Amino acid sequence: MIAKNLSLMFIILCFLSNTSNVFAQETVIPIQSQSHVIVLKVDGEKRLRTVYFGEVLNDKKEYAIIDKSYQFKDRHVGISNSAYTPSGTWNYLEPAIDLVHTDGNISLELQYVKHDVENIDENVQLTSIVLKDPVYPVQVTLFYKVFIKENVFEQWSEIKHNEKGLLKLNKYASANLFFTDRDYYLTTFNSGWAKEMRADESKLIRGIRSVDSKLGARAMLLQSPNFILSFNQPAAENSGSVILGQLAWSGNFKLEYELDGYKNLRFLAGINNHASEYHLPANEVLKTPSLLYAVSNNGTGEASRNLHSWARKYRVFDGEGERLTLLNNWEATYFDFDQEKLVDLFKGAKKLGVDLFLLDDGWFGNKHPRNSDNAGLGDWKENKKKLPDGIGYLVKEAKKESVKFGIWIEPEMVNPKSELYEKHPDWVIRQPVRPEIYFRNQLVLDLSNPKVQDYVYNIVDHLFVENPELAFIKWDCNAVIYNGHSAYLEKEGIAQSHLSVEYVKGLYKVLKKIRAKYEKVPMMLCSGGGGRGDYEALKYFTEFWPSDNTDPLERVFMQWNYSYIFPSIATDCHVTNWGKQSLKYKIDVASMGKLGFDIDVDELSEKELIFCQKAIQNYNSFKSTVWHGDLYRLIDPHTNNQAALLYSSQDKSKAVFFNYVVDSRLKDYFNSHPVKMNGLVATKKYRVKEINQANGSKTDLDNYKEYTGEFLMKVGINTGLNAHNRSVVLLFEEVK
Ligand code: DGJ
C-alpha cells in the first residue's frame, strides 16, 4: 500500500544557539535504513550538506547536533561536504555538476528549497530534495531510495531548467557522498577479455582517484563500475564498515574518490562526462543513472548477502524465479554446424538432462553468411545452407527430445559485410570523413536513432512471432564504439556529444518494449564475456555471462569476485573444455551459479556421461539453495591455497558447501585444519553428505555424520580436500 507522508520537513528542530541565545530553525533530513543513516542538513546559506554517514541513532533529535562534533578549522574545508557540489561559485573541489548557462555564465549555486518523503511500502522509502540556483532558473532534485531491511541505498539526480535555450551540462553526477572516517580502502574490479573482475585493493591517498570507461558499448571491458569501499581497515568478510555496489549504467561511467585536507572522502559517481556535454532544453528533465550500494558494519559478507537479497527481490528480472540449465553449442561447433549436427546435439542435451539447448552465433546471413566473425551481423535471417528448414524446425526437433530451444543474437551490431550495412550506412555509428575502425570486424548500430531502435526491437519480436515456443535469448554485444558519430543526431541538429548517453537510453527503450510484450522469457546478458553486467540492464535480463574464460580454476577466483556484487541466480557458469581440472572440478565450480554446459556430449566417455547426469540431478536437488539462499564466503582463494563457500537456504535447514584446491603447493596443508562453516543455526543439527564424488575418489570425510550447527561453525569439519580430491561438495541437511 502506498502511503505518502506529505510532511515536507522530516525534522525541523528548534534549539538554543550557543552564541546568540536565539532560536534558530534547522532542516535536518535523515535518510535511514535499518542500520545506517545519511544525515543531510541545510546550513545558514541554504546549502545542503552531508553531516553524517554511519550507524543510526536511537534518538533522532541528535542527528541535528552531529555536525557540532566536527571541527574542520580551515573554513573552506567545511564546504567539501556538499550533498551535490556545484561549480563556478564557492567550490574548488571536484564538482558533481558543471554547466554553462545560456548566457555563457559558468557559475552555479544550489540552495535547498524543499523535500518530500514518500513511503512506497513498508520497506522502501523515497526521499527527494529540491535544490535551486537563486539567480538562474536551474533546479536539481536529489533522490534517495532506501531499501530498509536490506540496507541498500539507491541515489540519482534529476536536472532541469527554465532558461531560454539549451543549458550545457559538462558534468551531471548521479550521487555525491561524503565520509568522515580516518582511512579508506577502495577495491576496484579490472577486466579484459577472459580476465574479468580482477580485484585490486588500495588505500586512498589525498588527491583524486578515478575509475572510468570511455568505451561506449561493451563499456566494462577494461574497468567496471563495481566497487567496495572499506572504512578504516582493508575490506574484511565478517568485520568492519563497508559499502559495496555499482553505478547501474550500461555505458560510460566515472567514479571519483577525492580526499580533502582532513582526509574526509568525497565520492562522486555518474555517467562519464568525457566527450558527453549534454545540451538540455528548457523544462526537460535529465535523469541520471542510479548509484546502488549496500552498507554493512559486519564486513563484505553481510553487505553482499544484502545486495543479493535486494537484487533478487527488486532488480534482476524474475530474480526470485527459476532458471533453465542448458547446453550451448558455441565451443562445441563455433560457426561450423548445420541442422543435422544441431539436431544431434539436442540428443546430447537430453542425455545430459538439461532443460534447454542454446544455439549460438553463426545461424544467420545469406548474401554474407555468418561463417566467421567477419560477416553477416545485421542480417537476422536463417542461413539457408545451414538451416534449410529454419528455426521453427529446430524448435520442433528440440521439443521431440523434450528440450527447450534458445537462440543467440547480437542485435546492436553490424558487419560492414552485411546487407544491413549496404542498405543503411546511416544507421551505423561511424565518422563520415574518417576510415572505419573495427572491433571484431564489426561496427555498432546507432541506437540514438528511433528507426534503429525499432529495427533492433523487431529482430527479437520477429523471432518470437515466428517461433512462439522460443524459450531463451542470449543477447551479445562484442564491440566498443570507435569513431563515435551519429548521422541521426546530426540530421536532428542534436549535439554529437549526446551520442554515448542517447545510445544507452535507446538500448533501454528497446529492452523495455521487449519486456512489455515478452514478460516471461529468460534472457542472458552477454558482452564478449563480461563486458556488460549492470543492474540497470539486469532489470530486463534474468542472468548475465561473466566471462568467456571458463577455466574452472580461474572461475573460482572470478566467481568469488563477481559474488561481491551479484547473486548466483544471475551468474551463468558453464562447463567447457577450458582448463586442466577434472570434469568433477568443472561441474562443481559451475554449480555455484546457474549451471550450463558448452561441450560435445558425444565426446564424453560413458563414465563421464554418467557422472554428468548424476551431478545435474544433484544440482537440481540443491539449486534452489544456491539461487535463493544466502552466500557465505569462507576461505578466500586469493590469500589461501583453497577456496571455500557455503550457500544456506533462507530457513537455514539446508546448505551446500564447495571447497577447492587452488594452489597445488604445500599439499599437506589442504586438510590440516577443519573448515569453519557459517550461515547455519547453532542449535540445529545437520547431517553431512558428500555429493558429486568422482568415480573411485575417496575423501576422509565422515559421511552421514551429524553435527550441531554450533560445532560446524565454531570447530568446523575436515572436508577431506586433498591433492587427489581437489574439489569437494557437501550437503548439510537439518535433522529434525
Ligand atoms: C562472445 C560470447 O561471450 C561467446 O559466448 C559467444 O557467444 C561469442 N561471442 C559468439 O560470437
XYZ file of C-alpha atoms and ligand atoms in Angstrom:
747
model
C 0.000 0.000 0.000
C 1.382 3.362 -0.926
C 1.262 5.784 1.917
C 2.522 9.209 1.269
C 3.972 11.274 4.026
C 3.118 14.767 2.975
C 5.104 16.448 5.664
C 7.853 18.275 3.869
C 10.128 18.629 6.846
C 11.104 15.386 8.497
C 12.598 17.245 11.376
C 12.528 20.929 11.907
C 14.295 21.357 15.165
C 14.381 24.403 17.278
C 17.235 24.614 19.665
C 19.129 27.238 21.567
C 22.104 28.626 19.739
C 25.215 28.680 21.930
C 26.434 32.018 20.780
C 23.465 34.224 20.180
C 20.864 32.827 22.503
C 18.202 32.957 19.808
C 16.124 30.128 18.451
C 17.300 29.005 15.068
C 15.354 26.766 12.730
C 17.279 23.937 11.159
C 16.314 21.491 8.447
C 17.788 18.067 9.033
C 16.999 15.210 6.670
C 17.890 11.723 7.853
C 17.805 9.075 5.125
C 17.662 5.883 7.048
C 17.805 2.132 6.533
C 17.621 -0.436 9.312
C 21.230 0.019 10.374
C 22.558 3.088 8.577
C 21.684 6.677 8.030
C 22.804 9.523 5.828
C 22.096 12.778 7.631
C 21.770 15.863 5.443
C 21.484 19.323 6.895
C 20.751 22.720 5.417
C 23.276 25.354 6.517
C 22.824 29.083 7.118
C 23.344 29.799 3.440
C 20.740 27.202 2.495
C 23.364 24.820 1.158
C 22.657 21.138 1.649
C 25.460 19.286 3.406
C 26.148 15.696 4.395
C 26.841 15.774 8.101
C 26.840 12.058 8.832
C 27.085 8.683 7.142
C 27.041 5.948 9.743
C 25.048 3.857 12.164
C 21.556 5.001 13.078
C 20.992 6.781 16.383
C 18.055 5.877 18.578
C 17.329 9.456 19.478
C 16.710 11.039 16.104
C 16.840 14.515 17.578
C 20.568 14.006 17.996
C 21.046 13.977 14.203
C 20.711 17.752 14.372
C 23.799 18.175 16.539
C 26.162 15.750 14.829
C 27.896 18.459 12.837
C 28.862 20.261 16.029
C 31.192 17.370 16.853
C 33.440 18.109 13.890
C 35.954 20.935 13.862
C 37.401 21.444 10.436
C 39.284 24.640 11.152
C 40.213 25.596 7.621
C 36.993 27.408 6.814
C 36.939 26.179 3.226
C 37.053 22.528 4.183
C 33.547 22.657 5.561
C 32.265 23.147 2.047
C 33.585 19.820 0.861
C 30.583 18.057 2.401
C 28.106 19.487 -0.095
C 25.440 16.901 -0.881
C 25.671 17.853 -4.573
C 28.653 20.055 -5.298
C 28.151 22.812 -7.869
C 30.874 24.532 -9.847
C 31.953 28.096 -10.553
C 30.896 29.695 -7.258
C 32.380 28.778 -3.854
C 33.537 25.309 -4.734
C 37.138 24.400 -5.522
C 36.803 20.604 -5.312
C 35.635 18.107 -7.918
C 32.049 19.142 -8.762
C 29.023 16.922 -9.106
C 27.567 19.313 -11.641
C 29.314 21.648 -14.021
C 27.424 23.711 -16.588
C 27.279 26.677 -18.934
C 24.154 28.826 -18.784
C 22.518 30.007 -21.958
C 24.186 33.423 -21.490
C 27.636 31.826 -21.279
C 27.976 32.196 -17.498
C 29.534 29.140 -15.823
C 28.531 29.589 -12.181
C 26.014 27.579 -10.203
C 24.820 27.847 -6.615
C 22.386 25.271 -5.253
C 20.125 26.113 -2.345
C 17.687 23.920 -0.513
C 14.030 24.576 -1.399
C 12.009 21.637 -0.055
C 11.988 17.900 0.381
C 9.490 15.117 0.339
C 9.468 11.681 1.934
C 7.351 9.002 0.319
C 6.810 5.600 1.896
C 6.474 3.433 -1.187
C 5.788 0.430 1.011
C 6.849 -0.701 4.448
C 10.363 -1.498 3.226
C 11.017 1.193 0.636
C 11.254 4.901 1.308
C 11.992 7.569 -1.277
C 13.297 10.981 -0.252
C 13.538 13.700 -2.863
C 15.186 17.038 -2.186
C 14.781 20.044 -4.449
C 17.723 22.446 -4.811
C 17.622 25.630 -6.872
C 20.001 28.296 -8.023
C 18.875 31.644 -6.519
C 19.994 33.536 -9.624
C 19.426 31.276 -12.628
C 16.323 29.096 -13.136
C 18.175 25.799 -12.702
C 16.874 23.038 -10.471
C 18.449 19.801 -9.265
C 16.411 17.188 -7.427
C 18.325 14.603 -5.436
C 16.680 11.197 -4.962
C 17.489 8.718 -2.212
C 15.621 5.429 -2.293
C 16.235 3.251 0.728
C 15.509 -0.478 0.924
C 15.273 -0.544 4.671
C 15.670 -4.215 5.586
C 18.425 -4.822 3.029
C 20.349 -1.657 3.965
C 20.587 -0.834 0.290
C 20.649 2.773 -0.915
C 19.855 3.950 -4.434
C 20.687 7.531 -5.406
C 20.189 9.535 -8.549
C 19.584 13.125 -9.573
C 17.303 14.974 -11.967
C 18.284 18.238 -13.573
C 16.008 20.742 -15.259
C 15.944 24.456 -16.046
C 13.834 27.182 -17.479
C 16.406 29.283 -19.304
C 15.863 30.387 -22.854
C 17.738 27.844 -24.951
C 19.981 24.898 -24.172
C 21.729 24.514 -20.838
C 25.132 22.930 -21.494
C 25.923 20.329 -18.869
C 29.601 19.434 -18.722
C 29.077 17.134 -15.781
C 25.949 15.656 -14.223
C 26.739 13.165 -11.482
C 24.211 10.765 -10.055
C 25.429 10.990 -6.482
C 27.861 12.862 -4.298
C 28.641 11.168 -0.983
C 30.799 12.318 1.894
C 32.516 10.303 4.631
C 34.437 11.432 7.704
C 36.463 8.336 8.537
C 40.191 8.011 9.131
C 41.214 5.762 6.255
C 39.562 4.376 3.151
C 40.390 1.216 1.224
C 38.986 1.000 -2.263
C 38.585 -2.246 -4.179
C 38.143 -1.812 -7.901
C 37.494 -4.569 -10.410
C 39.519 -4.503 -13.592
C 38.880 -6.557 -16.668
C 39.932 -7.577 -20.127
C 38.640 -10.321 -22.374
C 38.796 -13.577 -20.345
C 40.214 -11.643 -17.377
C 37.058 -10.141 -15.946
C 36.647 -8.848 -12.386
C 40.223 -8.871 -11.169
C 40.205 -7.112 -7.824
C 42.721 -4.501 -6.694
C 42.504 -3.016 -3.243
C 44.415 0.130 -2.349
C 44.381 2.700 0.380
C 43.137 6.026 -0.899
C 45.577 8.880 -0.503
C 44.988 12.617 -0.831
C 44.029 13.695 -4.312
C 41.544 12.130 -6.711
C 41.353 8.513 -7.787
C 39.063 7.971 -10.716
C 37.762 4.782 -12.298
C 36.036 5.134 -15.624
C 35.076 3.814 -19.023
C 35.024 5.589 -22.367
C 34.186 2.516 -24.425
C 30.525 3.201 -25.209
C 29.005 -0.244 -25.720
C 30.845 -3.171 -24.039
C 31.703 -0.472 -21.529
C 33.115 -2.770 -18.832
C 35.761 -4.359 -20.997
C 38.582 -2.701 -19.050
C 37.172 -1.260 -15.838
C 33.954 -1.947 -14.042
C 31.571 0.380 -12.202
C 31.616 -2.055 -9.252
C 33.324 -1.043 -6.033
C 33.958 -1.963 -2.431
C 34.791 0.900 -0.121
C 36.036 -0.132 3.278
C 36.392 2.278 6.169
C 39.400 2.385 8.497
C 40.666 -1.086 7.577
C 41.070 -3.173 4.423
C 37.831 -4.882 3.431
C 37.169 -7.987 5.517
C 34.499 -10.607 5.144
C 32.988 -10.545 8.606
C 34.048 -7.302 10.223
C 34.396 -3.634 9.503
C 32.303 -0.960 7.855
C 31.933 -1.237 4.121
C 29.763 -0.080 1.306
C 29.726 -2.071 -1.909
C 27.824 -1.653 -5.127
C 27.923 -0.136 -8.565
C 26.776 2.594 -10.867
C 23.913 0.970 -12.741
C 24.556 2.146 -16.285
C 25.422 0.159 -19.413
C 27.587 2.914 -20.906
C 30.463 5.192 -19.995
C 30.783 5.676 -16.261
C 33.024 7.571 -13.902
C 33.547 7.008 -10.195
C 35.722 9.553 -8.400
C 37.163 9.340 -4.920
C 38.639 12.564 -3.562
C 40.233 13.049 -0.147
C 40.189 16.544 1.303
C 42.821 18.022 3.646
C 41.207 16.320 6.674
C 41.037 13.006 4.867
C 37.302 13.287 4.504
C 36.303 11.308 1.445
C 34.118 12.689 -1.313
C 32.691 10.021 -3.605
C 31.127 11.088 -6.901
C 29.543 8.680 -9.341
C 27.791 9.140 -12.640
C 27.880 8.989 -16.399
C 31.380 9.741 -17.656
C 31.355 13.365 -18.769
C 34.200 12.726 -21.209
C 33.033 13.919 -24.648
C 29.484 13.915 -23.303
C 28.425 17.525 -22.888
C 24.661 17.356 -22.631
C 22.538 20.160 -24.089
C 19.362 20.253 -22.072
C 16.309 22.059 -23.494
C 14.155 24.136 -21.128
C 11.687 22.174 -18.964
C 13.068 18.795 -19.993
C 14.405 16.558 -17.254
C 17.772 14.840 -17.414
C 17.548 11.802 -15.154
C 20.909 10.324 -14.214
C 21.530 6.598 -13.605
C 21.365 5.056 -10.161
C 24.256 4.604 -7.802
C 23.435 1.479 -5.816
C 25.167 0.245 -2.712
C 24.699 -1.949 0.316
C 26.051 -0.833 3.671
C 27.284 -3.020 6.494
C 29.218 -2.788 9.724
C 29.930 -6.507 9.576
C 32.094 -6.702 6.505
C 31.660 -7.609 2.866
C 29.865 -10.893 3.603
C 26.789 -9.261 5.074
C 26.868 -6.423 2.541
C 26.916 -8.889 -0.375
C 24.136 -11.001 1.087
C 22.015 -7.892 1.481
C 22.770 -6.715 -2.034
C 21.924 -10.194 -3.363
C 18.584 -10.228 -1.493
C 17.811 -6.771 -2.822
C 18.799 -7.750 -6.367
C 16.635 -10.863 -6.346
C 13.647 -9.060 -4.880
C 13.814 -5.677 -6.560
C 16.093 -5.666 -9.565
C 17.095 -8.753 -11.551
C 14.352 -9.790 -13.966
C 12.460 -12.653 -12.326
C 15.102 -12.567 -9.608
C 13.135 -14.807 -7.281
C 12.056 -17.201 -10.001
C 13.536 -20.292 -11.592
C 16.244 -20.717 -14.226
C 16.901 -23.174 -17.060
C 20.006 -25.374 -17.167
C 21.315 -25.555 -20.703
C 23.665 -26.938 -23.321
C 25.261 -24.287 -25.555
C 26.920 -25.171 -28.874
C 29.409 -22.293 -29.136
C 32.568 -24.104 -28.100
C 31.425 -27.431 -29.483
C 30.955 -26.118 -33.036
C 31.821 -22.419 -33.288
C 30.453 -21.352 -36.712
C 30.704 -24.811 -38.187
C 27.311 -26.526 -37.964
C 24.209 -27.399 -39.933
C 20.777 -28.505 -38.859
C 21.675 -32.224 -38.762
C 24.581 -31.524 -36.469
C 22.384 -29.391 -34.229
C 19.645 -31.989 -34.035
C 22.326 -34.438 -32.996
C 23.443 -32.061 -30.282
C 19.856 -31.856 -28.976
C 20.168 -35.532 -28.188
C 23.231 -34.653 -26.114
C 21.182 -32.095 -24.181
C 18.573 -34.736 -23.494
C 21.187 -37.287 -22.443
C 22.691 -34.816 -20.005
C 19.315 -33.940 -18.575
C 19.462 -30.171 -19.053
C 16.382 -28.027 -19.729
C 17.378 -26.149 -22.878
C 19.586 -26.115 -25.958
C 21.097 -22.729 -26.803
C 22.079 -22.126 -30.438
C 24.918 -19.619 -30.506
C 26.440 -17.376 -33.181
C 26.542 -18.373 -36.859
C 22.931 -19.272 -37.751
C 22.122 -16.276 -39.998
C 23.186 -14.309 -43.100
C 22.743 -15.404 -46.714
C 24.314 -12.888 -49.076
C 27.045 -12.579 -46.436
C 26.841 -15.843 -44.500
C 27.936 -15.767 -40.899
C 30.633 -18.424 -41.181
C 33.167 -16.431 -39.245
C 33.080 -13.207 -37.258
C 33.743 -11.020 -40.305
C 30.314 -11.125 -41.977
C 26.591 -11.301 -41.524
C 25.874 -9.326 -38.348
C 22.735 -7.333 -39.023
C 21.102 -9.872 -41.366
C 18.940 -11.861 -38.969
C 17.504 -14.398 -41.404
C 18.377 -18.087 -41.089
C 21.259 -19.137 -43.293
C 19.571 -21.358 -45.876
C 22.532 -23.655 -46.337
C 22.990 -24.405 -42.674
C 19.337 -24.286 -41.671
C 17.207 -25.026 -44.772
C 14.143 -25.722 -42.610
C 14.555 -22.658 -40.445
C 14.462 -22.112 -36.721
C 10.914 -23.461 -36.458
C 12.228 -26.876 -37.431
C 14.929 -26.702 -34.752
C 12.406 -25.715 -32.089
C 10.271 -28.711 -33.058
C 13.187 -31.148 -33.152
C 14.392 -29.968 -29.762
C 10.890 -30.474 -28.412
C 10.953 -34.058 -29.627
C 13.899 -34.563 -27.290
C 11.976 -32.791 -24.501
C 14.436 -29.933 -24.600
C 13.537 -26.246 -24.933
C 15.248 -24.133 -27.565
C 17.010 -20.772 -27.194
C 18.973 -18.574 -29.561
C 21.906 -16.118 -29.648
C 21.621 -12.633 -31.139
C 23.840 -9.581 -31.216
C 21.253 -7.064 -32.388
C 23.137 -3.822 -31.674
C 25.898 -4.685 -34.128
C 26.630 -4.792 -37.835
C 29.397 -6.166 -40.009
C 30.382 -3.955 -42.955
C 29.906 -7.167 -44.904
C 26.143 -7.318 -44.465
C 23.028 -6.338 -46.343
C 22.041 -4.096 -43.440
C 25.213 -2.062 -43.821
C 24.729 -1.877 -47.593
C 21.165 -0.637 -47.161
C 21.528 1.644 -44.159
C 25.045 3.033 -43.760
C 23.429 5.970 -41.945
C 22.277 3.616 -39.181
C 25.856 2.846 -38.278
C 27.983 4.737 -35.751
C 30.917 5.900 -37.890
C 32.747 9.088 -38.716
C 31.674 10.228 -42.201
C 35.110 11.557 -43.113
C 37.460 9.039 -41.498
C 38.335 5.437 -42.183
C 36.196 2.997 -40.219
C 37.807 1.276 -37.258
C 36.544 -2.192 -36.470
C 36.388 -4.136 -33.262
C 35.970 -7.845 -34.007
C 35.319 -6.840 -37.642
C 32.143 -5.041 -36.718
C 30.572 -1.677 -36.020
C 27.862 -0.525 -33.633
C 24.368 0.483 -34.746
C 23.177 3.955 -33.799
C 20.639 3.314 -31.076
C 20.039 7.026 -30.611
C 18.016 6.734 -33.841
C 14.383 5.645 -33.188
C 14.354 3.777 -36.520
C 17.315 1.708 -35.361
C 15.584 1.116 -32.035
C 12.590 -0.249 -33.970
C 14.849 -2.379 -36.103
C 16.519 -3.919 -33.040
C 13.175 -4.468 -31.325
C 11.823 -6.135 -34.461
C 14.716 -8.612 -34.582
C 13.570 -10.014 -31.261
C 9.871 -9.606 -31.923
C 10.146 -11.345 -35.286
C 11.974 -14.308 -33.733
C 9.184 -14.781 -31.189
C 6.330 -14.156 -33.607
C 7.763 -16.770 -35.964
C 8.698 -19.153 -33.165
C 6.364 -18.681 -30.220
C 7.988 -21.573 -28.396
C 11.403 -19.973 -28.386
C 12.421 -20.221 -24.735
C 15.631 -18.234 -24.232
C 17.642 -15.361 -25.719
C 21.356 -14.769 -25.348
C 21.953 -11.070 -26.144
C 25.579 -10.429 -27.009
C 27.479 -7.164 -27.580
C 31.049 -7.620 -28.720
C 32.263 -4.213 -29.885
C 33.213 -0.928 -28.292
C 32.362 2.349 -30.026
C 35.208 3.755 -32.109
C 34.934 6.915 -34.162
C 31.654 7.850 -32.482
C 29.407 9.858 -34.775
C 25.676 9.704 -35.356
C 24.158 10.665 -38.710
C 20.788 10.760 -36.956
C 21.824 13.287 -34.276
C 23.424 15.405 -36.974
C 20.221 15.405 -39.023
C 18.162 16.294 -35.958
C 20.526 19.113 -35.000
C 21.380 17.410 -31.715
C 24.948 17.654 -30.406
C 27.204 14.694 -31.175
C 28.283 14.751 -27.540
C 24.870 13.234 -26.724
C 25.694 10.017 -28.524
C 27.083 7.912 -25.698
C 24.150 8.842 -23.432
C 21.438 8.534 -26.088
C 22.869 5.180 -27.184
C 22.295 3.680 -23.754
C 18.893 5.322 -23.372
C 17.944 3.897 -26.787
C 19.065 0.447 -25.660
C 16.892 0.653 -22.536
C 13.906 1.797 -24.609
C 14.228 -1.302 -26.780
C 14.625 -3.617 -23.793
C 11.632 -2.066 -22.072
C 9.495 -2.593 -25.149
C 10.631 -6.191 -25.446
C 9.755 -6.829 -21.812
C 6.368 -5.182 -22.226
C 5.476 -7.847 -24.779
C 7.577 -10.793 -23.612
C 7.037 -10.866 -19.902
C 8.418 -14.260 -19.077
C 11.156 -15.397 -21.406
C 14.593 -15.700 -19.762
C 17.342 -13.632 -21.385
C 21.093 -13.729 -20.835
C 23.104 -10.517 -20.969
C 26.459 -11.147 -22.620
C 29.155 -8.852 -23.943
C 32.101 -10.739 -25.395
C 32.211 -12.335 -21.969
C 31.558 -9.908 -19.114
C 31.784 -6.557 -20.898
C 28.347 -5.632 -19.563
C 26.795 -6.581 -16.251
C 24.942 -3.840 -14.555
C 21.825 -3.509 -12.508
C 20.039 -1.225 -14.961
C 20.341 -3.787 -17.767
C 19.518 -6.586 -15.335
C 16.030 -5.109 -14.965
C 15.430 -6.812 -18.303
C 17.700 -9.874 -18.084
C 17.391 -12.929 -15.909
C 21.145 -13.565 -15.903
C 24.485 -12.493 -17.326
C 27.540 -14.164 -18.814
C 30.528 -13.307 -16.599
C 33.335 -14.320 -18.958
C 34.340 -16.497 -21.879
C 37.036 -17.778 -19.570
C 35.510 -20.955 -18.194
C 38.751 -22.495 -16.931
C 37.341 -23.618 -13.588
C 40.427 -22.636 -11.629
C 40.148 -19.092 -12.998
C 36.413 -19.216 -12.413
C 36.886 -19.932 -8.697
C 38.563 -16.526 -8.414
C 36.345 -14.728 -10.884
C 33.055 -16.006 -9.493
C 34.305 -15.182 -5.995
C 34.814 -11.581 -7.099
C 31.550 -11.350 -9.002
C 29.783 -12.652 -5.900
C 30.596 -9.442 -4.042
C 28.077 -7.701 -6.257
C 25.826 -10.259 -7.989
C 23.696 -13.150 -6.731
C 24.339 -16.670 -8.051
C 20.938 -16.890 -9.692
C 22.050 -14.216 -12.170
C 25.551 -15.602 -12.771
C 25.867 -18.065 -15.653
C 28.547 -20.699 -15.257
C 29.278 -23.290 -17.934
C 31.266 -26.497 -18.038
C 33.557 -26.423 -21.096
C 36.854 -27.817 -22.322
C 38.781 -24.883 -20.873
C 41.303 -25.712 -18.137
C 43.128 -28.780 -16.971
C 40.965 -29.642 -13.993
C 38.823 -32.745 -13.775
C 35.266 -32.855 -15.051
C 34.174 -33.028 -11.419
C 36.041 -29.833 -10.555
C 34.466 -28.108 -13.563
C 30.927 -29.146 -12.684
C 31.390 -28.289 -9.023
C 32.567 -24.772 -9.881
C 29.785 -24.210 -12.413
C 27.238 -25.454 -9.861
C 27.848 -22.323 -7.792
C 25.860 -20.283 -10.296
C 23.347 -21.085 -12.979
C 24.704 -24.298 -14.433
C 25.219 -24.842 -18.147
C 27.386 -26.909 -20.475
C 29.250 -25.996 -23.624
C 30.676 -29.336 -24.718
C 30.061 -32.013 -27.316
C 28.262 -34.611 -25.218
C 29.242 -37.344 -27.689
C 32.855 -36.798 -26.775
C 32.222 -37.797 -23.168
C 33.123 -41.342 -22.170
C 30.324 -43.472 -20.763
C 31.662 -42.938 -17.244
C 31.891 -39.192 -17.742
C 28.351 -39.043 -19.087
C 27.016 -40.931 -16.084
C 28.963 -38.610 -13.807
C 27.472 -35.528 -15.521
C 23.953 -36.925 -15.350
C 24.266 -37.607 -11.639
C 25.846 -34.193 -10.999
C 22.964 -32.458 -12.819
C 20.460 -34.413 -10.730
C 22.362 -33.342 -7.634
C 22.362 -29.759 -8.875
C 18.610 -29.904 -9.340
C 18.298 -31.038 -5.743
C 20.250 -28.100 -4.268
C 19.934 -25.362 -6.920
C 17.199 -23.609 -5.029
C 19.601 -23.102 -2.102
C 22.276 -21.685 -4.433
C 19.825 -19.479 -6.323
C 17.661 -18.196 -3.494
C 19.789 -18.724 -0.407
C 22.485 -16.749 1.380
C 26.112 -16.934 0.340
C 28.884 -17.203 2.924
C 32.396 -16.802 1.545
C 34.531 -18.855 3.943
C 38.076 -19.193 2.605
C 39.385 -16.649 0.108
C 41.374 -18.251 -2.740
C 43.345 -15.035 -3.238
C 45.119 -15.488 0.093
C 44.906 -19.263 0.656
C 45.681 -22.462 -1.184
C 41.995 -23.340 -1.221
C 38.599 -21.722 -1.621
C 35.505 -22.491 0.435
C 31.974 -21.137 0.047
C 28.640 -22.105 1.542
C 25.090 -21.307 0.462
C 22.387 -21.762 3.070
C 18.659 -21.768 2.491
C 16.710 -18.848 3.924
C 15.359 -21.018 6.765
C 18.871 -22.466 7.372
C 17.591 -26.040 7.155
C 19.794 -26.808 4.166
C 23.205 -25.754 2.978
C 25.542 -26.650 0.175
C 29.271 -26.256 0.647
C 32.007 -26.037 -2.006
C 35.731 -26.471 -1.368
C 38.515 -26.293 -3.974
C 42.275 -26.622 -4.109
C 43.578 -23.560 -5.946
C 47.301 -23.948 -5.404
C 48.992 -27.327 -5.558
C 52.000 -26.366 -3.457
C 52.062 -27.195 0.265
C 49.883 -30.252 -0.263
C 49.942 -31.217 3.421
C 48.001 -28.167 4.350
C 44.836 -28.648 2.339
C 43.165 -30.635 5.070
C 45.366 -29.935 8.055
C 42.605 -27.874 9.671
C 38.846 -28.109 9.680
C 36.869 -25.570 7.661
C 34.674 -23.428 9.876
C 31.216 -23.033 8.384
C 28.953 -20.040 8.611
C 25.299 -19.289 7.926
C 23.919 -22.251 9.925
C 21.886 -22.226 13.133
C 23.976 -23.164 16.175
C 21.152 -25.066 17.824
C 20.119 -27.060 14.761
C 21.572 -30.476 13.995
C 22.838 -31.125 10.476
C 23.624 -34.336 8.632
C 26.547 -34.007 6.271
C 26.692 -35.788 2.949
C 29.282 -35.595 0.212
C 27.926 -35.422 -3.335
C 29.440 -35.296 -6.826
C 32.104 -37.794 -5.802
C 34.212 -38.660 -8.802
C 34.436 -42.312 -9.770
C 36.788 -44.087 -7.427
C 37.658 -40.976 -5.434
C 37.550 -41.163 -1.683
C 37.772 -38.390 0.840
C 38.366 -38.918 4.540
C 35.093 -37.263 5.317
C 32.856 -38.882 7.876
C 29.853 -39.137 5.574
C 26.327 -39.007 7.008
C 27.642 -37.954 10.410
C 25.531 -35.475 12.345
C 26.861 -32.259 13.856
C 25.350 -29.294 15.601
C 25.451 -26.008 13.751
C 27.495 -24.740 16.672
C 30.170 -27.391 16.126
C 30.234 -26.783 12.368
C 30.663 -23.053 12.855
C 32.967 -22.974 15.889
C 35.149 -26.032 15.277
C 34.361 -26.889 11.700
C 34.868 -30.170 9.905
C 37.634 -31.591 7.871
C 36.168 -31.654 4.398
C 38.552 -34.226 3.017
C 40.070 -31.910 0.433
C 43.401 -33.330 -0.668
C 45.786 -33.496 -3.605
C 43.595 -36.126 -5.310
C 40.216 -34.797 -4.313
C 40.744 -31.224 -5.369
C 37.111 -30.331 -5.200
C 34.566 -31.311 -2.554
C 30.834 -30.596 -2.412
C 28.944 -31.259 0.802
C 25.275 -31.013 1.603
C 24.143 -30.138 5.096
C 20.614 -31.112 5.936
C 18.824 -30.396 9.151
C 17.990 -33.486 11.180
C 14.635 -32.983 12.820
C 31.115 -13.753 -27.294
C 30.433 -14.547 -26.224
O 30.988 -14.247 -24.983
C 30.557 -16.027 -26.543
O 29.950 -16.796 -25.521
C 29.923 -16.319 -27.875
O 28.551 -16.118 -27.808
C 30.550 -15.434 -28.944
N 30.521 -14.062 -28.586
C 29.838 -15.625 -30.261
O 30.329 -14.795 -31.222
